[in-house]
CSV table of C-alpha atoms and ligand atoms in Angstrom, one decimal:
chain,number,residue,atom,x,y,z
K,1,MET,CA,11.0,-24.0,-27.3
K,2,PHE,CA,14.5,-24.4,-25.9
K,3,ILE,CA,15.1,-27.6,-27.8
K,4,ASP,CA,17.9,-26.3,-30.0
K,5,ARG,CA,19.8,-24.5,-27.4
K,6,LYS,CA,22.9,-26.5,-26.8
K,7,PHE,CA,26.2,-26.0,-25.3
K,8,PRO,CA,28.6,-24.6,-26.5
K,9,ASN,CA,26.6,-22.7,-29.1
K,10,THR,CA,24.7,-21.4,-26.2
K,11,ARG,CA,26.7,-20.2,-23.3
K,12,LEU,CA,24.4,-18.2,-21.1
K,13,ARG,CA,27.3,-16.8,-19.2
K,14,ARG,CA,28.4,-14.7,-22.2
K,15,LEU,CA,25.8,-12.1,-21.3
K,16,ARG,CA,26.8,-12.1,-17.7
K,17,ARG,CA,30.4,-11.0,-18.1
K,18,ASN,CA,30.0,-7.5,-16.6
K,19,THR,CA,27.4,-5.3,-15.1
K,20,ASN,CA,26.9,-3.2,-18.3
K,21,LEU,CA,26.0,-6.3,-20.2
K,22,ILE,CA,23.8,-7.6,-17.4
K,23,ASP,CA,22.0,-4.3,-17.3
K,24,LEU,CA,21.6,-4.2,-21.1
K,25,VAL,CA,19.7,-7.4,-21.2
K,26,ALA,CA,17.8,-6.9,-18.0
K,27,GLU,CA,14.1,-8.0,-18.3
K,28,THR,CA,12.9,-6.1,-15.3
K,29,THR,CA,14.2,-2.7,-14.1
K,30,LEU,CA,13.0,-1.0,-11.0
K,31,THR,CA,12.7,2.8,-11.5
K,32,GLN,CA,11.7,5.7,-9.3
K,33,ASN,CA,8.3,5.7,-11.1
K,34,ASP,CA,7.5,2.4,-9.6
K,35,LEU,CA,7.7,3.5,-6.0
K,36,ILE,CA,5.1,4.8,-3.6
K,37,GLN,CA,6.0,6.0,-0.1
K,38,PRO,CA,3.6,5.4,2.7
K,39,ILE,CA,3.6,8.1,5.4
K,40,PHE,CA,2.1,8.2,8.9
K,41,ILE,CA,0.7,11.6,10.0
K,42,LYS,CA,-0.3,11.9,13.6
K,43,GLU,CA,-3.1,14.1,15.0
K,44,ASN,CA,-2.1,16.6,17.7
K,45,LEU,CA,1.6,15.9,17.3
K,46,SER,CA,4.2,18.5,16.8
K,47,GLY,CA,7.5,17.1,15.7
K,48,ILE,CA,8.2,13.4,14.9
K,49,GLU,CA,8.1,10.1,16.8
K,50,SER,CA,10.0,7.0,16.0
K,51,ILE,CA,8.2,3.6,15.7
K,52,GLU,CA,10.0,0.9,17.5
K,53,SER,CA,9.0,-1.9,15.2
K,54,MET,CA,9.7,0.0,12.0
K,55,PRO,CA,13.3,1.1,11.8
K,56,ASN,CA,13.8,4.5,10.2
K,57,ILE,CA,10.1,5.1,9.8
K,58,PHE,CA,8.4,7.9,11.8
K,59,ARG,CA,5.0,9.4,12.8
K,60,TYR,CA,5.0,13.0,11.7
K,61,GLY,CA,3.0,16.0,12.9
K,62,VAL,CA,1.5,17.8,9.8
K,63,ASP,CA,4.3,20.5,9.6
K,64,GLU,CA,7.0,17.8,9.8
K,65,ALA,CA,5.1,15.7,7.3
K,66,LEU,CA,5.3,18.6,4.8
K,67,LYS,CA,9.1,18.7,5.2
K,68,GLU,CA,9.3,14.9,4.9
K,69,ILE,CA,7.3,15.1,1.6
K,70,GLU,CA,9.7,17.7,0.3
K,71,ASP,CA,12.5,15.1,1.0
K,72,ILE,CA,10.5,12.3,-0.6
K,73,THR,CA,9.9,14.3,-3.8
K,74,SER,CA,13.5,15.4,-4.0
K,75,SER,CA,14.5,11.7,-3.8
K,76,GLY,CA,12.5,11.3,-7.0
K,77,VAL,CA,9.4,9.6,-5.6
K,78,ASN,CA,6.3,11.3,-6.8
K,79,SER,CA,3.6,9.3,-5.1
K,80,ILE,CA,2.7,9.0,-1.5
K,81,ALA,CA,0.1,7.1,0.6
K,82,VAL,CA,-1.0,8.9,3.7
K,83,PHE,CA,-2.1,7.1,6.9
K,84,PRO,CA,-3.6,8.9,9.8
K,85,VAL,CA,-2.7,8.2,13.4
K,86,ILE,CA,-5.8,9.3,15.3
K,87,ASP,CA,-5.9,10.7,18.8
K,88,PRO,CA,-7.4,7.9,21.0
K,89,LYS,CA,-9.9,10.4,22.4
K,90,ASN,CA,-11.4,10.7,18.9
K,91,LYS,CA,-11.9,7.0,18.5
K,92,ASP,CA,-15.3,5.3,19.1
K,93,ASN,CA,-17.0,2.0,18.2
K,94,LYS,CA,-18.3,3.4,14.9
K,95,GLY,CA,-15.3,5.3,13.8
K,96,SER,CA,-17.4,8.5,13.7
K,97,GLU,CA,-14.4,10.7,13.2
K,98,ALA,CA,-13.7,9.2,9.8
K,99,ILE,CA,-16.9,10.8,8.4
K,100,LYS,CA,-16.6,14.2,9.9
K,101,ASN,CA,-16.0,17.1,7.5
K,102,ASN,CA,-12.6,18.8,8.0
K,103,ASN,CA,-11.3,15.9,10.1
K,104,PHE,CA,-7.6,15.6,10.7
K,105,ILE,CA,-6.7,13.6,7.6
K,106,SER,CA,-8.7,15.7,5.2
K,107,THR,CA,-7.2,19.0,6.4
K,108,SER,CA,-3.7,17.3,6.2
K,109,ILE,CA,-4.4,16.3,2.6
K,110,GLU,CA,-5.5,19.8,1.7
K,111,ALA,CA,-2.3,21.2,3.2
K,112,ILE,CA,-0.2,18.6,1.3
K,113,LYS,CA,-1.9,19.2,-2.1
K,114,LYS,CA,-1.6,22.9,-1.6
K,115,GLN,CA,2.2,22.7,-1.3
K,116,PHE,CA,2.7,19.8,-3.7
K,117,PRO,CA,-0.1,20.0,-6.3
K,118,ASP,CA,1.6,17.5,-8.6
K,119,ILE,CA,2.2,14.8,-6.1
K,120,VAL,CA,0.0,11.7,-6.6
K,121,LEU,CA,-1.7,11.3,-3.2
K,122,ILE,CA,-3.3,8.1,-2.2
K,123,ALA,CA,-5.7,8.1,0.7
K,124,ASP,CA,-6.7,4.9,2.5
K,125,VAL,CA,-10.4,4.1,3.1
K,126,ALA,CA,-11.2,1.9,6.1
K,127,LEU,CA,-12.4,2.6,9.6
K,128,ASP,CA,-9.6,0.9,11.7
K,129,PRO,CA,-7.6,4.1,12.4
K,130,TYR,CA,-10.8,5.5,13.9
K,131,THR,CA,-12.5,2.6,15.8
K,132,ASP,CA,-11.8,1.8,19.4
K,133,HIS,CA,-12.0,-1.9,18.6
K,134,GLY,CA,-9.5,-1.6,15.7
K,135,HIS,CA,-11.7,-3.3,13.1
K,136,ASP,CA,-12.2,-1.9,9.6
K,137,GLY,CA,-15.9,-1.7,10.0
K,138,ILE,CA,-18.7,-1.4,12.5
K,139,ILE,CA,-19.7,-4.3,14.7
K,140,ILE,CA,-23.3,-5.3,14.9
K,141,ASP,CA,-24.3,-8.4,16.8
K,142,GLY,CA,-20.7,-9.3,17.3
K,143,GLU,CA,-19.8,-9.2,13.6
K,144,VAL,CA,-18.2,-6.7,11.3
K,145,ASP,CA,-21.4,-5.7,9.4
K,146,ASN,CA,-20.7,-5.5,5.7
K,147,ASP,CA,-23.6,-3.3,4.4
K,148,GLU,CA,-23.7,-0.9,7.3
K,149,THR,CA,-20.0,-0.4,7.1
K,150,ILE,CA,-20.3,0.4,3.3
K,151,LYS,CA,-22.5,3.4,4.2
K,152,LEU,CA,-19.7,4.9,6.3
K,153,LEU,CA,-17.1,4.0,3.7
K,154,ILE,CA,-19.0,6.0,1.1
K,155,GLU,CA,-19.0,9.1,3.3
K,156,GLN,CA,-15.4,8.6,4.2
K,157,SER,CA,-14.4,8.3,0.5
K,158,LEU,CA,-16.4,11.5,-0.4
K,159,ILE,CA,-14.6,13.5,2.3
K,160,LEU,CA,-11.2,12.3,1.1
K,161,ALA,CA,-12.0,13.0,-2.5
K,162,GLU,CA,-13.3,16.5,-1.6
K,163,SER,CA,-10.0,17.2,0.3
K,164,GLY,CA,-8.1,16.6,-3.0
K,165,ALA,CA,-6.8,13.1,-2.8
K,166,ASP,CA,-6.1,11.8,-6.3
K,167,ILE,CA,-6.5,8.2,-5.5
K,168,ILE,CA,-8.9,6.7,-3.0
K,169,ALA,CA,-7.8,3.3,-1.8
K,170,PRO,CA,-10.4,1.2,0.1
K,171,SER,CA,-8.4,-1.3,2.2
K,172,ASP,CA,-11.4,-2.6,4.2
K,173,MET,CA,-12.3,-5.7,2.2
K,174,MET,CA,-16.1,-5.3,2.5
K,175,ASP,CA,-18.0,-6.9,-0.4
K,176,GLY,CA,-19.4,-4.5,-2.9
K,177,ARG,CA,-17.9,-1.3,-1.6
K,178,ILE,CA,-16.1,-0.3,-4.8
K,179,GLY,CA,-19.4,-0.2,-6.7
K,180,TYR,CA,-21.1,2.0,-4.1
K,181,ILE,CA,-18.1,4.3,-3.8
K,182,ARG,CA,-17.8,4.6,-7.6
K,183,GLN,CA,-21.6,5.4,-7.9
K,184,ALA,CA,-21.3,8.1,-5.2
K,185,PHE,CA,-18.3,9.6,-7.1
K,186,GLU,CA,-20.2,9.7,-10.3
K,187,LYS,CA,-23.2,11.4,-8.6
K,188,ASN,CA,-21.1,13.9,-6.7
K,189,ASN,CA,-18.9,15.1,-9.6
K,190,PHE,CA,-15.8,13.2,-8.7
K,191,LYS,CA,-15.7,11.4,-12.0
K,192,ASN,CA,-11.9,11.6,-12.2
K,193,THR,CA,-11.1,10.3,-8.8
K,194,ILE,CA,-9.2,7.1,-9.1
K,195,LEU,CA,-10.1,4.0,-7.2
K,196,LEU,CA,-7.3,1.8,-6.2
K,197,SER,CA,-8.8,-1.3,-4.6
K,198,TYR,CA,-7.0,-3.4,-2.1
K,199,ALA,CA,-8.6,-6.2,-4.0
K,200,ALA,CA,-6.7,-9.2,-2.8
K,201,LYS,CA,-5.8,-8.3,0.8
K,202,PHE,CA,-4.8,-11.2,2.9
K,203,SER,CA,-5.5,-11.7,6.6
K,204,SER,CA,-1.8,-11.5,7.5
K,205,LYS,CA,0.4,-11.4,10.5
K,206,PHE,CA,2.8,-9.3,8.5
K,207,TYR,CA,0.7,-6.2,9.3
K,208,GLY,CA,1.9,-6.2,13.0
K,209,PRO,CA,4.3,-3.2,12.8
K,210,PHE,CA,1.7,-1.1,10.9
K,211,ARG,CA,-0.8,-1.6,13.7
K,212,ASP,CA,1.9,-0.4,16.2
K,213,ALA,CA,2.5,2.6,13.9
K,214,VAL,CA,-1.2,3.7,13.8
K,215,GLY,CA,-1.8,2.7,17.3
K,216,SER,CA,-4.5,0.1,16.6
K,217,SER,CA,-2.6,-3.0,18.0
K,218,SER,CA,-3.9,-2.6,21.5
K,219,ASN,CA,-7.4,-1.9,20.1
K,220,ILE,CA,-7.5,-5.0,17.9
K,221,GLY,CA,-5.8,-7.2,20.5
K,222,ASN,CA,-6.1,-10.8,19.7
K,223,SER,CA,-9.1,-10.3,17.5
K,224,SER,CA,-8.7,-11.3,13.9
K,225,LYS,CA,-9.7,-9.7,10.6
K,226,SER,CA,-10.2,-13.1,9.0
K,227,SER,CA,-14.0,-12.6,8.5
K,228,TYR,CA,-13.2,-10.0,5.8
K,229,GLN,CA,-9.6,-10.3,4.7
K,230,MET,CA,-8.6,-13.3,2.6
K,231,SER,CA,-7.2,-16.5,3.8
K,232,ALA,CA,-3.5,-17.1,3.0
K,233,ASN,CA,-4.6,-20.6,1.8
K,234,ASN,CA,-6.4,-19.3,-1.2
K,235,LYS,CA,-5.5,-18.3,-4.7
K,236,GLN,CA,-8.5,-18.8,-6.9
K,237,GLU,CA,-10.6,-16.7,-4.6
K,238,ALA,CA,-8.2,-13.7,-5.4
K,239,LEU,CA,-9.4,-13.9,-9.0
K,240,GLN,CA,-13.0,-13.4,-7.8
K,241,GLU,CA,-12.1,-10.5,-5.5
K,242,VAL,CA,-10.3,-8.8,-8.4
K,243,ALA,CA,-13.0,-9.5,-11.0
K,244,MET,CA,-15.7,-8.1,-8.7
K,245,ASP,CA,-13.7,-4.9,-8.0
K,246,ILE,CA,-12.9,-4.3,-11.7
K,247,ASN,CA,-16.5,-4.8,-12.6
K,248,GLU,CA,-17.5,-2.4,-9.9
K,249,GLY,CA,-15.2,0.4,-11.1
K,250,ALA,CA,-11.7,0.0,-9.7
K,251,ASP,CA,-9.0,1.6,-11.9
K,252,ILE,CA,-6.1,-0.2,-10.2
K,253,VAL,CA,-6.1,-3.3,-8.0
K,254,MET,CA,-3.6,-4.1,-5.3
K,255,ILE,CA,-2.3,-7.3,-3.7
K,256,LYS,CA,-1.1,-7.2,-0.2
K,257,PRO,CA,1.3,-8.4,1.3
K,258,ALA,CA,3.7,-8.7,-1.6
K,259,MET,CA,6.7,-11.0,-1.2
K,260,PRO,CA,4.9,-13.9,0.4
K,261,TYR,CA,2.2,-13.5,-2.3
K,262,LEU,CA,4.2,-13.2,-5.5
K,263,ASP,CA,2.2,-16.0,-7.1
K,264,ILE,CA,-1.0,-14.0,-6.6
K,265,ILE,CA,0.6,-10.9,-8.1
K,266,HIS,CA,1.6,-12.9,-11.1
K,267,LEU,CA,-1.7,-14.6,-11.5
K,268,ILE,CA,-3.7,-11.4,-11.3
K,269,LYS,CA,-1.5,-9.4,-13.7
K,270,ASP,CA,-1.6,-12.3,-16.1
K,271,SER,CA,-5.3,-12.8,-15.9
K,272,PHE,CA,-6.7,-9.2,-16.0
K,273,LYS,CA,-3.9,-7.2,-17.5
K,274,ILE,CA,-4.9,-4.0,-15.7
K,275,PRO,CA,-2.8,-1.7,-13.6
K,276,THR,CA,-1.7,-3.9,-10.6
K,277,PHE,CA,0.0,-2.6,-7.5
K,278,ALA,CA,1.6,-4.5,-4.6
K,279,TYR,CA,2.1,-3.5,-1.0
K,280,GLN,CA,5.4,-4.5,0.6
K,281,VAL,CA,3.9,-4.3,4.1
K,282,SER,CA,5.3,-3.2,7.4
K,283,GLY,CA,6.3,-6.7,8.5
K,284,GLU,CA,8.2,-7.4,5.3
K,285,TYR,CA,10.0,-4.1,5.6
K,286,SER,CA,10.9,-4.5,9.3
K,287,MET,CA,12.1,-8.1,8.9
K,288,LEU,CA,14.6,-7.1,6.2
K,289,LYS,CA,15.6,-3.9,8.0
K,290,LEU,CA,16.3,-5.7,11.2
K,291,ALA,CA,18.4,-8.4,9.5
K,292,ILE,CA,20.3,-5.6,7.6
K,293,SER,CA,21.0,-3.7,10.8
K,294,GLN,CA,22.3,-6.8,12.5
K,295,GLY,CA,24.6,-7.4,9.6
K,296,TRP,CA,22.9,-10.7,8.8
K,297,LEU,CA,21.8,-9.6,5.4
K,298,ASP,CA,23.4,-7.1,2.9
K,299,SER,CA,21.4,-3.9,2.5
K,300,GLU,CA,20.9,-4.8,-1.2
K,301,VAL,CA,18.2,-7.3,-0.2
K,302,MET,CA,15.8,-4.4,-0.1
K,303,LEU,CA,16.2,-3.7,-3.8
K,304,GLU,CA,16.2,-7.4,-4.6
K,305,SER,CA,12.9,-7.8,-2.8
K,306,LEU,CA,11.4,-4.9,-4.8
K,307,VAL,CA,12.7,-6.2,-8.1
K,308,SER,CA,11.2,-9.6,-7.4
K,309,ILE,CA,7.8,-8.0,-6.8
K,310,LYS,CA,8.0,-6.0,-10.0
K,311,ARG,CA,9.1,-9.1,-11.9
K,312,ALA,CA,6.1,-11.0,-10.6
K,313,GLY,CA,3.9,-8.4,-12.3
K,314,ALA,CA,3.5,-5.4,-10.1
K,315,ASP,CA,3.4,-2.0,-12.0
K,316,ALA,CA,4.1,-0.1,-8.8
K,317,ILE,CA,4.9,-0.9,-5.2
K,318,LEU,CA,4.0,0.7,-1.9
K,319,THR,CA,7.1,0.3,0.2
K,320,TYR,CA,8.4,2.0,3.3
K,321,ALA,CA,11.8,1.8,1.6
K,322,ALA,CA,10.6,4.0,-1.4
K,323,LYS,CA,12.6,7.1,-0.5
K,324,GLU,CA,15.8,5.3,0.4
K,325,ILE,CA,15.8,3.1,-2.7
K,326,SER,CA,15.0,6.0,-4.9
K,327,LYS,CA,18.0,7.9,-3.5
K,328,GLU,CA,20.1,4.8,-4.2
K,329,ILE,CA,18.8,4.7,-7.8
K,330,GLN,CA,19.5,8.4,-8.1
K,331,ASN,CA,23.0,8.1,-7.0
K,332,LYS,CA,23.8,5.1,-9.1
Z,1,PBG,C1,-5.9,-0.8,7.4
Z,1,PBG,C2,-4.6,-1.1,6.7
Z,1,PBG,C3,-3.7,-2.0,7.2
Z,1,PBG,C4,-2.6,-1.8,6.4
Z,1,PBG,C5,-2.9,-0.9,5.4
Z,1,PBG,N1,-4.2,-0.4,5.7
Z,1,PBG,C6,-3.6,-2.9,8.3
Z,1,PBG,C7,-4.7,-3.9,8.6
Z,1,PBG,O1,-5.4,-4.3,7.7
Z,1,PBG,O2,-4.8,-4.4,9.7
Z,1,PBG,C8,-1.3,-2.6,6.5
Z,1,PBG,C9,-0.1,-2.0,6.0
Z,1,PBG,C10,1.2,-2.6,6.5
Z,1,PBG,O3,1.3,-3.6,7.3
Z,1,PBG,O4,2.2,-2.0,6.1
Z,1,PBG,N2,-7.1,-1.1,6.8
């Protein structure tokens, strides 16, 4: 198709002569609407705590979280993903706290939605913040048991939907859970609750700082999630994961991590053409932040990384840099 494009008729540099021209012909533009800010809310905390492995990211007590969300919305970001940091005394081997009515995260979600009714609130479904072994499911005979875990995930999802979360995001990677959760939503009058499936979630070492943030690193120890999260070696299998979740009732699918998996984002958006999100995970964020703080990389690498994720095919991106990038876009 480029056969007739010959120099000097074609000089591609003509359209690169200044930034206005460059912007005018831009194929991909990252906007504030593409950004989702994850936020860590900690049980029994008043005030905020820094997270050593995540520069500029904090754990918030509920009151402080509300102030932070005010700041997030005024930066122009209208979507958040909440992650609970559970008091170790409320963790057990079944993650029982996750399915208690009026637990910490559901009361937090109610408080957030009361003050910010229009914010799009995404709530994670998985047991790892609640289990003393740090796995996303319950362990039976030494294995994370798929079908028994699903029973708990259904309960957990119903509690989160009841508390007012707009989007329920199962991040556990059990087979078949989307279908069961969707069925439970239909039965219990949550027909408009959106399911965002972490459909192609890879067993990745890039999640390390997140596990520090939610306090599950010491619980999980050297144990691996490779019996349920995908192998980094696979791409075709991601198509099956996504196809299953769409058939079971997912409205949106997500790929995670993002930048090391741009080929997967592209393949999935191209193949299914449904709303596709990507998660720039904690390790991706911290790695860039550290290099920026050392002066080894210019701070614009953050925006560049997000543009590349969008260019690959992501419709929206969960990123710890959402607020900061949104402020940059606002001030441009
Ligand atoms: C838990 C969950 C994880 C992340 C989001 N939900 C960690 C994991 O699977 O161990 C990772 C996010 C990040 O690294 O930023 N189910």
